[in-house]
Short mmCIF file of C-alpha atoms and ligand atoms in Angstrom, two decimals:
data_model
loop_
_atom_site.label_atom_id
_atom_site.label_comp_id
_atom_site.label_asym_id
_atom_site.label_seq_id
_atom_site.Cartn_x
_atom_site.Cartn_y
_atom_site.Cartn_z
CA UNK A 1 90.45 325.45 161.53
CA UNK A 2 91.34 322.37 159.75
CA UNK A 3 93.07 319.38 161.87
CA UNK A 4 93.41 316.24 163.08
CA UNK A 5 90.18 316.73 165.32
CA UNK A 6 87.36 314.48 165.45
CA UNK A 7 84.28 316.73 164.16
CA UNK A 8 80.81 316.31 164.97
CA UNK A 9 78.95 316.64 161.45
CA UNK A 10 76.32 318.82 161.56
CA UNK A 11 74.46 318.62 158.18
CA UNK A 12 74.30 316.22 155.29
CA UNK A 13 73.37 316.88 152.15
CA UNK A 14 73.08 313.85 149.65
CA UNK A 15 71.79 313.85 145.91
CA UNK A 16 69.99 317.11 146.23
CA UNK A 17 68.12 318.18 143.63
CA UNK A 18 66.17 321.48 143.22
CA UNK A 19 64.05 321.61 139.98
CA UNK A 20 62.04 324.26 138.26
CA UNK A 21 58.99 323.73 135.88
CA UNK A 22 59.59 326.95 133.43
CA UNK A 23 57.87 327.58 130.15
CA UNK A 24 61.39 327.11 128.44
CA UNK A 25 61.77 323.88 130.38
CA UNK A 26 63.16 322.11 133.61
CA UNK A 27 65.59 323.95 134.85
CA UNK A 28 68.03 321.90 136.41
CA UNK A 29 69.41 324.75 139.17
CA UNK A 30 70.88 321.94 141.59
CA UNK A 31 71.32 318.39 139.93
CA UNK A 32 72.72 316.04 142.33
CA UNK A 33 74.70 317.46 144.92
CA UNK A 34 76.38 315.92 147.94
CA UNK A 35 78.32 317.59 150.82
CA UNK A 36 78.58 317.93 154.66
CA UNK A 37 79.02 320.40 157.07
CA UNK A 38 80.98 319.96 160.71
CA UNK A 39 80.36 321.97 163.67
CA UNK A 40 82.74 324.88 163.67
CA UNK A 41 83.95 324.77 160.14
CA UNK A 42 83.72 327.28 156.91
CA UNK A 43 82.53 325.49 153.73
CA UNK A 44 82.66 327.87 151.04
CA UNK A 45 80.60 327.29 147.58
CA UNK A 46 81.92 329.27 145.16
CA UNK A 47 80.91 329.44 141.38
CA UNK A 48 79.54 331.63 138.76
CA UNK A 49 75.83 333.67 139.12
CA UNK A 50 73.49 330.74 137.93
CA UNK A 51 75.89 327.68 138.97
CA UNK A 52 73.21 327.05 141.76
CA UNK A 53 74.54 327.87 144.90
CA UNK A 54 72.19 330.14 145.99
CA UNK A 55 69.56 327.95 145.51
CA UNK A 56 71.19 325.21 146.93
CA UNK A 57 71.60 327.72 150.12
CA UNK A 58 67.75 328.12 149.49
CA UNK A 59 66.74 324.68 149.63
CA UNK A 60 68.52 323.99 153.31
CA UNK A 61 66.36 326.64 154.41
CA UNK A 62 63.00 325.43 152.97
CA UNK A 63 62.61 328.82 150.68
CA UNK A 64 62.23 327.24 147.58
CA UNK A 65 58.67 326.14 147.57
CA UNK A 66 56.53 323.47 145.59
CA UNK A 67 55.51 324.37 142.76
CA UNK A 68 56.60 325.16 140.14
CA UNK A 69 60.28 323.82 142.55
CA UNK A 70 60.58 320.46 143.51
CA UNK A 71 63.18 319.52 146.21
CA UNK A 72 64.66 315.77 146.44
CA UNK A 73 67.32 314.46 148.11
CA UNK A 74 67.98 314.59 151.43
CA UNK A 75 69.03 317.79 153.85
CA UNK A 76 69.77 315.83 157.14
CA UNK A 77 70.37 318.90 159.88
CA UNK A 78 70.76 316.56 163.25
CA UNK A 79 68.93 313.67 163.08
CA UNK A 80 66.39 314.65 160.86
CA UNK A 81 65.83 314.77 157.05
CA UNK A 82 64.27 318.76 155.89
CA UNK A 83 64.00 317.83 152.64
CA UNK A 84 59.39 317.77 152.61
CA UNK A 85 59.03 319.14 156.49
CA UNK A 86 55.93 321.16 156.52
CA UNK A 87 56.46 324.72 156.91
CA UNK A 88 55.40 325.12 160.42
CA UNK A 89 58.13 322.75 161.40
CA UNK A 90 60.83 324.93 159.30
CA UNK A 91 59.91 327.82 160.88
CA UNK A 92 61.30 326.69 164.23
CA UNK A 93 64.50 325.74 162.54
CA UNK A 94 64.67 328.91 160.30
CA UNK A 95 66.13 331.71 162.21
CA UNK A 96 66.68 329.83 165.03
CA UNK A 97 68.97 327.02 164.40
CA UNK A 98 70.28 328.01 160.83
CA UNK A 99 70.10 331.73 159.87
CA UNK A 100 70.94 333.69 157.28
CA UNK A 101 72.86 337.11 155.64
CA UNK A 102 71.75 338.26 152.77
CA UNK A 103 73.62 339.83 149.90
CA UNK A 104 71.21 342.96 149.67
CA UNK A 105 71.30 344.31 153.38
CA UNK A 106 69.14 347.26 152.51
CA UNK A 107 66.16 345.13 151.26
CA UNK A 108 65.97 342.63 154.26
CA UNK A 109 65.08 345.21 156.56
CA UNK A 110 61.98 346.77 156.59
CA UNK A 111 62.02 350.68 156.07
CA UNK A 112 59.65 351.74 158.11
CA UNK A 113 60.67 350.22 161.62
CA UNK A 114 63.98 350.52 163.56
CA UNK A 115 66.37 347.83 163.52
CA UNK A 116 66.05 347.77 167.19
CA UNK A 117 62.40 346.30 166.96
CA UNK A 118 63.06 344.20 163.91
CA UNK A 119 66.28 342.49 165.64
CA UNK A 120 63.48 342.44 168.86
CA UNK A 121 61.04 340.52 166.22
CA UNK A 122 63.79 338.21 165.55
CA UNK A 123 64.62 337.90 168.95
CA UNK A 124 60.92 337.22 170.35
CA UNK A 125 60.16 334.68 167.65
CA UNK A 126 62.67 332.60 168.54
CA UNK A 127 63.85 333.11 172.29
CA UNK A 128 62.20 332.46 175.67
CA UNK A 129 63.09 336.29 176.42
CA UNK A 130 61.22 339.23 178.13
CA UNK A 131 61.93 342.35 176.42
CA UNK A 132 64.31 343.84 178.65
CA UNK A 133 66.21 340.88 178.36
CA UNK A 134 66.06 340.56 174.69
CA UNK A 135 66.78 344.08 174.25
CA UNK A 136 69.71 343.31 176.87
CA UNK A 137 71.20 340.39 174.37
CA UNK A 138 70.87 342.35 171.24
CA UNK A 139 72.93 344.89 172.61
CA UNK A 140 75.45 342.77 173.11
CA UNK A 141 75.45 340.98 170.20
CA UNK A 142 75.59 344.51 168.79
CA UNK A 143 78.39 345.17 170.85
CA UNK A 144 80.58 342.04 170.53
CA UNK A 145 80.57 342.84 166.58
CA UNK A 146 81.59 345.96 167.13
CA UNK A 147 79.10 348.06 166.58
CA UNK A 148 79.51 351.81 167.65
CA UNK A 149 77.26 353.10 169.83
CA UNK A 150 75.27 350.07 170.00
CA UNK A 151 72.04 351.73 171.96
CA UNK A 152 71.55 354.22 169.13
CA UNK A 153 71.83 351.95 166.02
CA UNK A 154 68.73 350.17 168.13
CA UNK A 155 66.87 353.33 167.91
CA UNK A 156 67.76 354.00 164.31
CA UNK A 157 65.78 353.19 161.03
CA UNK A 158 67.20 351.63 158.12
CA UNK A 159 67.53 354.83 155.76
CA UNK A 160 69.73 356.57 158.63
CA UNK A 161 72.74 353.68 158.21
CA UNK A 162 75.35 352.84 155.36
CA UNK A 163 75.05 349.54 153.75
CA UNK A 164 78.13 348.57 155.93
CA UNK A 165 76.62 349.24 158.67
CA UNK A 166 73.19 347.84 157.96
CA UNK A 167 74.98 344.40 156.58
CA UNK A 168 76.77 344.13 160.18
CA UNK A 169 73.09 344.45 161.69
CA UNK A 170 72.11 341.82 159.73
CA UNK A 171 75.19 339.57 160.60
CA UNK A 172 73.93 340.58 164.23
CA UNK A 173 70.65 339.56 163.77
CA UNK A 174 71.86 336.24 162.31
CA UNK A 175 73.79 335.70 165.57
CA UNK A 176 71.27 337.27 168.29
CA UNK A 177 69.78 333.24 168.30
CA UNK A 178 72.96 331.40 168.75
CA UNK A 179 72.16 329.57 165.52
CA UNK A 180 74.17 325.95 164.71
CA UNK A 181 74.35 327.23 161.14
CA UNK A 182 74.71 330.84 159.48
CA UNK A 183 74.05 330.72 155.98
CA UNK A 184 75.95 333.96 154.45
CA UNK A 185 75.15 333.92 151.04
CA UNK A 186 77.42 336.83 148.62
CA UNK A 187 77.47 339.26 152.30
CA UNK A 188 80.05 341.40 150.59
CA UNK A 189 79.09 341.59 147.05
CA UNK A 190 76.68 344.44 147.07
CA UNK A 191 79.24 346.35 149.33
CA UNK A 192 81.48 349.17 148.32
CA UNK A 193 85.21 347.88 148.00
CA UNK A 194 86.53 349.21 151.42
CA UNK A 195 83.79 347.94 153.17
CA UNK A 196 83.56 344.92 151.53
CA UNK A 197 86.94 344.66 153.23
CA UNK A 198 85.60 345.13 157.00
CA UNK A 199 82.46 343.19 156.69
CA UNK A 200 85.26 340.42 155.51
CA UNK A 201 87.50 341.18 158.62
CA UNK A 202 84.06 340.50 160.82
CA UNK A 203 83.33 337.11 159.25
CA UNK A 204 86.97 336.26 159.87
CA UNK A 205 86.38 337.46 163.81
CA UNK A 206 83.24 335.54 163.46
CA UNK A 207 85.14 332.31 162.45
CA UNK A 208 87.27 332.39 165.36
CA UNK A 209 84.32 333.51 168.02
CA UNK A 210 81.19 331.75 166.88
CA UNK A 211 81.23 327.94 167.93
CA UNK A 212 78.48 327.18 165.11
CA UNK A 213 79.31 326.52 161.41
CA UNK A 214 79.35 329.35 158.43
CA UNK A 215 78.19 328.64 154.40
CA UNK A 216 79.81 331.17 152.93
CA UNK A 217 78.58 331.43 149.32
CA UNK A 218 80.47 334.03 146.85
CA UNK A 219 81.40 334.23 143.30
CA UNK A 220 84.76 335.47 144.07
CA UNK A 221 87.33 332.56 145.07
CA UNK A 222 89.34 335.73 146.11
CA UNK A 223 87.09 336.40 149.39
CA UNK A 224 87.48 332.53 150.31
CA UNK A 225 91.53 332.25 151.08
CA UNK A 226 91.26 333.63 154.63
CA UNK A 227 87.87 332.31 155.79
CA UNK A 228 87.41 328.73 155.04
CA UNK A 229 88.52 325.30 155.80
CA UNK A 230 86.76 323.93 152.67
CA UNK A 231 86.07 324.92 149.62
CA UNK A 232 83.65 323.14 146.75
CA UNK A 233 83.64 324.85 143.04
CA UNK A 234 79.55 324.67 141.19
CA UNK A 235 79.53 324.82 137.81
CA UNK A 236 76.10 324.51 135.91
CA UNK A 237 74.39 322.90 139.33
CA UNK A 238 76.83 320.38 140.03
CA UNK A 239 79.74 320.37 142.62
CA UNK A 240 82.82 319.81 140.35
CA UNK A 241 85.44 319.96 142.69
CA UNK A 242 85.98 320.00 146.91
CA UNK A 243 88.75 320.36 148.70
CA UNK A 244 91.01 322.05 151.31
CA UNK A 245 90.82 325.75 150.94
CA UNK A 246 95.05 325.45 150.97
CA UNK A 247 94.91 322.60 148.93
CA UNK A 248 92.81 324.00 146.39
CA UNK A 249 94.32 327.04 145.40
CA UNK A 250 98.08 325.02 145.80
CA UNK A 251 96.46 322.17 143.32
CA UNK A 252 93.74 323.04 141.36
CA UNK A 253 92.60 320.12 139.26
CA UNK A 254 89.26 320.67 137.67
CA UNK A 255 89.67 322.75 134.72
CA UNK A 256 87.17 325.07 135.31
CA UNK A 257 88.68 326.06 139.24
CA UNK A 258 91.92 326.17 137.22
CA UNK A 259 90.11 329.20 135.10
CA UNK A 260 89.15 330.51 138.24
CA UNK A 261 92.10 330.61 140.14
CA UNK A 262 94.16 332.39 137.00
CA UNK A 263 90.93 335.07 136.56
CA UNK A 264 91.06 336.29 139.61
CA UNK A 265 94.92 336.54 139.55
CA UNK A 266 94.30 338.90 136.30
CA UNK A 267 91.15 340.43 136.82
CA UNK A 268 91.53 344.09 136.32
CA UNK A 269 88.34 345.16 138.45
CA UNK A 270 85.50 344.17 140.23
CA UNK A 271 82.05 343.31 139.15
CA UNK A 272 83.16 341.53 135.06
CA UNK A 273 82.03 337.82 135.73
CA UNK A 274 85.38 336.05 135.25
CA UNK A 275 85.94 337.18 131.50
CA UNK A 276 89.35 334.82 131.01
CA UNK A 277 87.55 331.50 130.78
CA UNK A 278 86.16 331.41 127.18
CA UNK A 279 82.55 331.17 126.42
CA UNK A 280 79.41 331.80 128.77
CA UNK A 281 77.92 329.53 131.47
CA UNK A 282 75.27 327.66 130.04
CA UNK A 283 71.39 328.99 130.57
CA UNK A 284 69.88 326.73 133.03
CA UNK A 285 67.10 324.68 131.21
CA UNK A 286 69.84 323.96 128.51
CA UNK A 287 72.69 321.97 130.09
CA UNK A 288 74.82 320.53 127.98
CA UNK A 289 75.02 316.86 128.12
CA UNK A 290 78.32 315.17 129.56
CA UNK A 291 80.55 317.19 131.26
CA UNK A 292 78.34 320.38 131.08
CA UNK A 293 81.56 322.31 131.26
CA UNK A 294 82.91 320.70 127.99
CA UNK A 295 82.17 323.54 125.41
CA UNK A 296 84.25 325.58 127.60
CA UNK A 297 87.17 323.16 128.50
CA UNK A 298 90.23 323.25 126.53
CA UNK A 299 90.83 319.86 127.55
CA UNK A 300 87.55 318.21 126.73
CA UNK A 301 87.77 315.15 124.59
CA UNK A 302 85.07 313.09 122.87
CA UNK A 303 83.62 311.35 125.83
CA UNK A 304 83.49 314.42 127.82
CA UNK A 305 80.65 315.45 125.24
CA UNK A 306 79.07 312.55 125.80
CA UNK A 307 79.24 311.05 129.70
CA UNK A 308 78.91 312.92 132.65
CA UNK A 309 82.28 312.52 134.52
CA UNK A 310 81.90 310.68 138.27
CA UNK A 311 83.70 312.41 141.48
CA UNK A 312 87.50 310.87 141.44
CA UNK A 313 89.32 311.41 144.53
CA UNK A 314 92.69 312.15 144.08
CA UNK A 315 93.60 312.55 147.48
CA UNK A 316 91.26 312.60 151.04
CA UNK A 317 88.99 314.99 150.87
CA UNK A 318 89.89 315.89 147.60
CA UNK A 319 87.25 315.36 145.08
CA UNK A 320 86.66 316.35 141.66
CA UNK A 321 84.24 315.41 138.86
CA UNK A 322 86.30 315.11 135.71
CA UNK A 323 87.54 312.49 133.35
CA UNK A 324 90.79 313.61 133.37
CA UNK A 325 91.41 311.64 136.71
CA UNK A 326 89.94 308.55 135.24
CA UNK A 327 92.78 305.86 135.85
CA UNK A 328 95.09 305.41 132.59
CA UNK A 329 94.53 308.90 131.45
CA UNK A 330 97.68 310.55 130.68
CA UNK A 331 96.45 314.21 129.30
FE1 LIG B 1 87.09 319.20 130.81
FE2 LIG B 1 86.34 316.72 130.23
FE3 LIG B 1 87.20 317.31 132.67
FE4 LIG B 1 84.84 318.19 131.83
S1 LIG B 1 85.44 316.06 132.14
S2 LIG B 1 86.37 319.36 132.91
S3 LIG B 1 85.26 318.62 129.70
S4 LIG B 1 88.39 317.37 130.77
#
């Protein structure tokens, strides 16, 4: 997906930051993070449960909400800034423009309807359709993801379908409004490992089929390889490395994608939170200072502890936030 090509950017994120008020303190969840998005690309934001990608998936769609949250920064989709639009705004935007698949498929959908009139809801809310026509669109959307027997799944309630099978409705249901951005945030995790494999296979079909763009946020760099053009690392709310999903796994630089990259090559099973990098990701509303990844680096020195690193860039498009890039430094 990568190339030469002139890309039209389709979202900018610059110095977001998503704060919570908690009794224990301000937590910190997203603390100055930059990035963009192009039409037609895969960014994948990979990191640790609690690095903040989730909520930073959250804030571009105007779910985290004021207060105790407070949202700065700027999320410029098109030529306009989301960060503060008022909810009425977001909800033409939500759903429409930028959707999104959620990790728990069972729990988006409501139990007691069909997914036939809960992909219609969808559908109505958002599109200048009749019903027949909606219902006409859903079915293919149904159909062009490769549903089986696409006019009985409509008819059928959420109990009567496998999690597979309910997580492709929701990738359908994503798609039925043509969105500019789908927002898949961890679609496989809560999937069994075989069908983690084909819900994989249909993002991958997706990549090549759908003309919009695709988040794909997961904590397993593992899922990444085949799907994106991009990748950028979190760690403790801060982006700490970006860069080409080939070059990243090739040259790893950051120390903590490093211990990424080599526990996932020697994880033993699915579901332990990479156990090879020593010590525990810091709670939220305790960051260290500096590098907030220092107590775990084995190549932190002094200043580490004490100044937060700036984003070096090795090579275009290659970023990474750590003093070991700092000019002169020979470690
Ligand atoms: Fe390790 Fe220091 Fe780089 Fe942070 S800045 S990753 S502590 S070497």
């Amino acid at each position: 997906m990568t190339g030469a090509v002139e890309r039209e950017r389709i979202l900018t994120v610059r110095n977001l930051k998503t704060y919570f008020r908690t009794p224990e303190g301000v937590v910190r969840a997203v603390d100055d993070v930059s990035f963009h998005l192009d039409r037609g690309e895969v960014l994948a934001l990979v990191g640790e449960s609690g690095c903040g990608k989730s909520v930073t998936a959250h804030s571009i769609l105007g779910l985290v909400k004021a207060p105790p949250a407070k949202v700065d920064g700027e999320i410029v989709f098109g030529d306009r800034n989301l960060v503060g639009l008022p909810e009425k705004e977001y909800r033409h935007i939500r759903g429409k423009q930028i959707s999104m698949i959620f990790q728990e498929p069972m729990s988006a959908f409501d139990p007691l309807y069909t997914v036939g009139r809960q992909l219609m809801e969808v559908a109505k809310a958002h599109m200048p359709w009749g019903d027949g026509e909606a219902k006409e669109r859903i079915i293919d959307t149904l159909k062009s993801i490769h549903i089986p027997e696409p006019d009985k799944r409509y008819d059928e309630y959420p109990h009567e379908m496998s999690g597979g099978m309910l997580q492709r409705i929701m990738i359908a249901m994503a798609l039925i409004t043509s969105p500019d951005i789908i927002i898949a945030d961890e679609p496989t995790t809560a999937l069994d490992v075989t069908i983690q494999a084909q819900v994989l296979n249909l993002m991958q079909d997706l990549q090549s089929q759908y003309r919009g763009s695709i988040i794909f946020i997961t904590h397993d760099l593992g899922t990444v390889a085949e799907i994106a053009d991009r990748v950028h690392v979190m760690y403790a709310g801060k982006i700490v490395e970006k860069a080409p999903v080939a070059e990243l796994f090739a040259s790893p630089i950051h120390p903590y994608t490093s211990g990424l990259l080599t526990s996932r090559v020697r994880r033993e099973y699915k579901g332990q939170d990479l156990p090879y990098i020593e010590g525990y990701v810091p709670r939220a509303y305790e960051f260290p200072e500096g590098c907030r990844f220092h107590p775990r680096c084995p190549k932190a020195v002094a200043k580490c502890s004490e100044v937060q690193p700036p984003e070096f860039e090795p090579a275009p498009g290659h970023t990474v936030a750590c003093w070991l890039l700092e000019e002169g430094d020979d470690r």
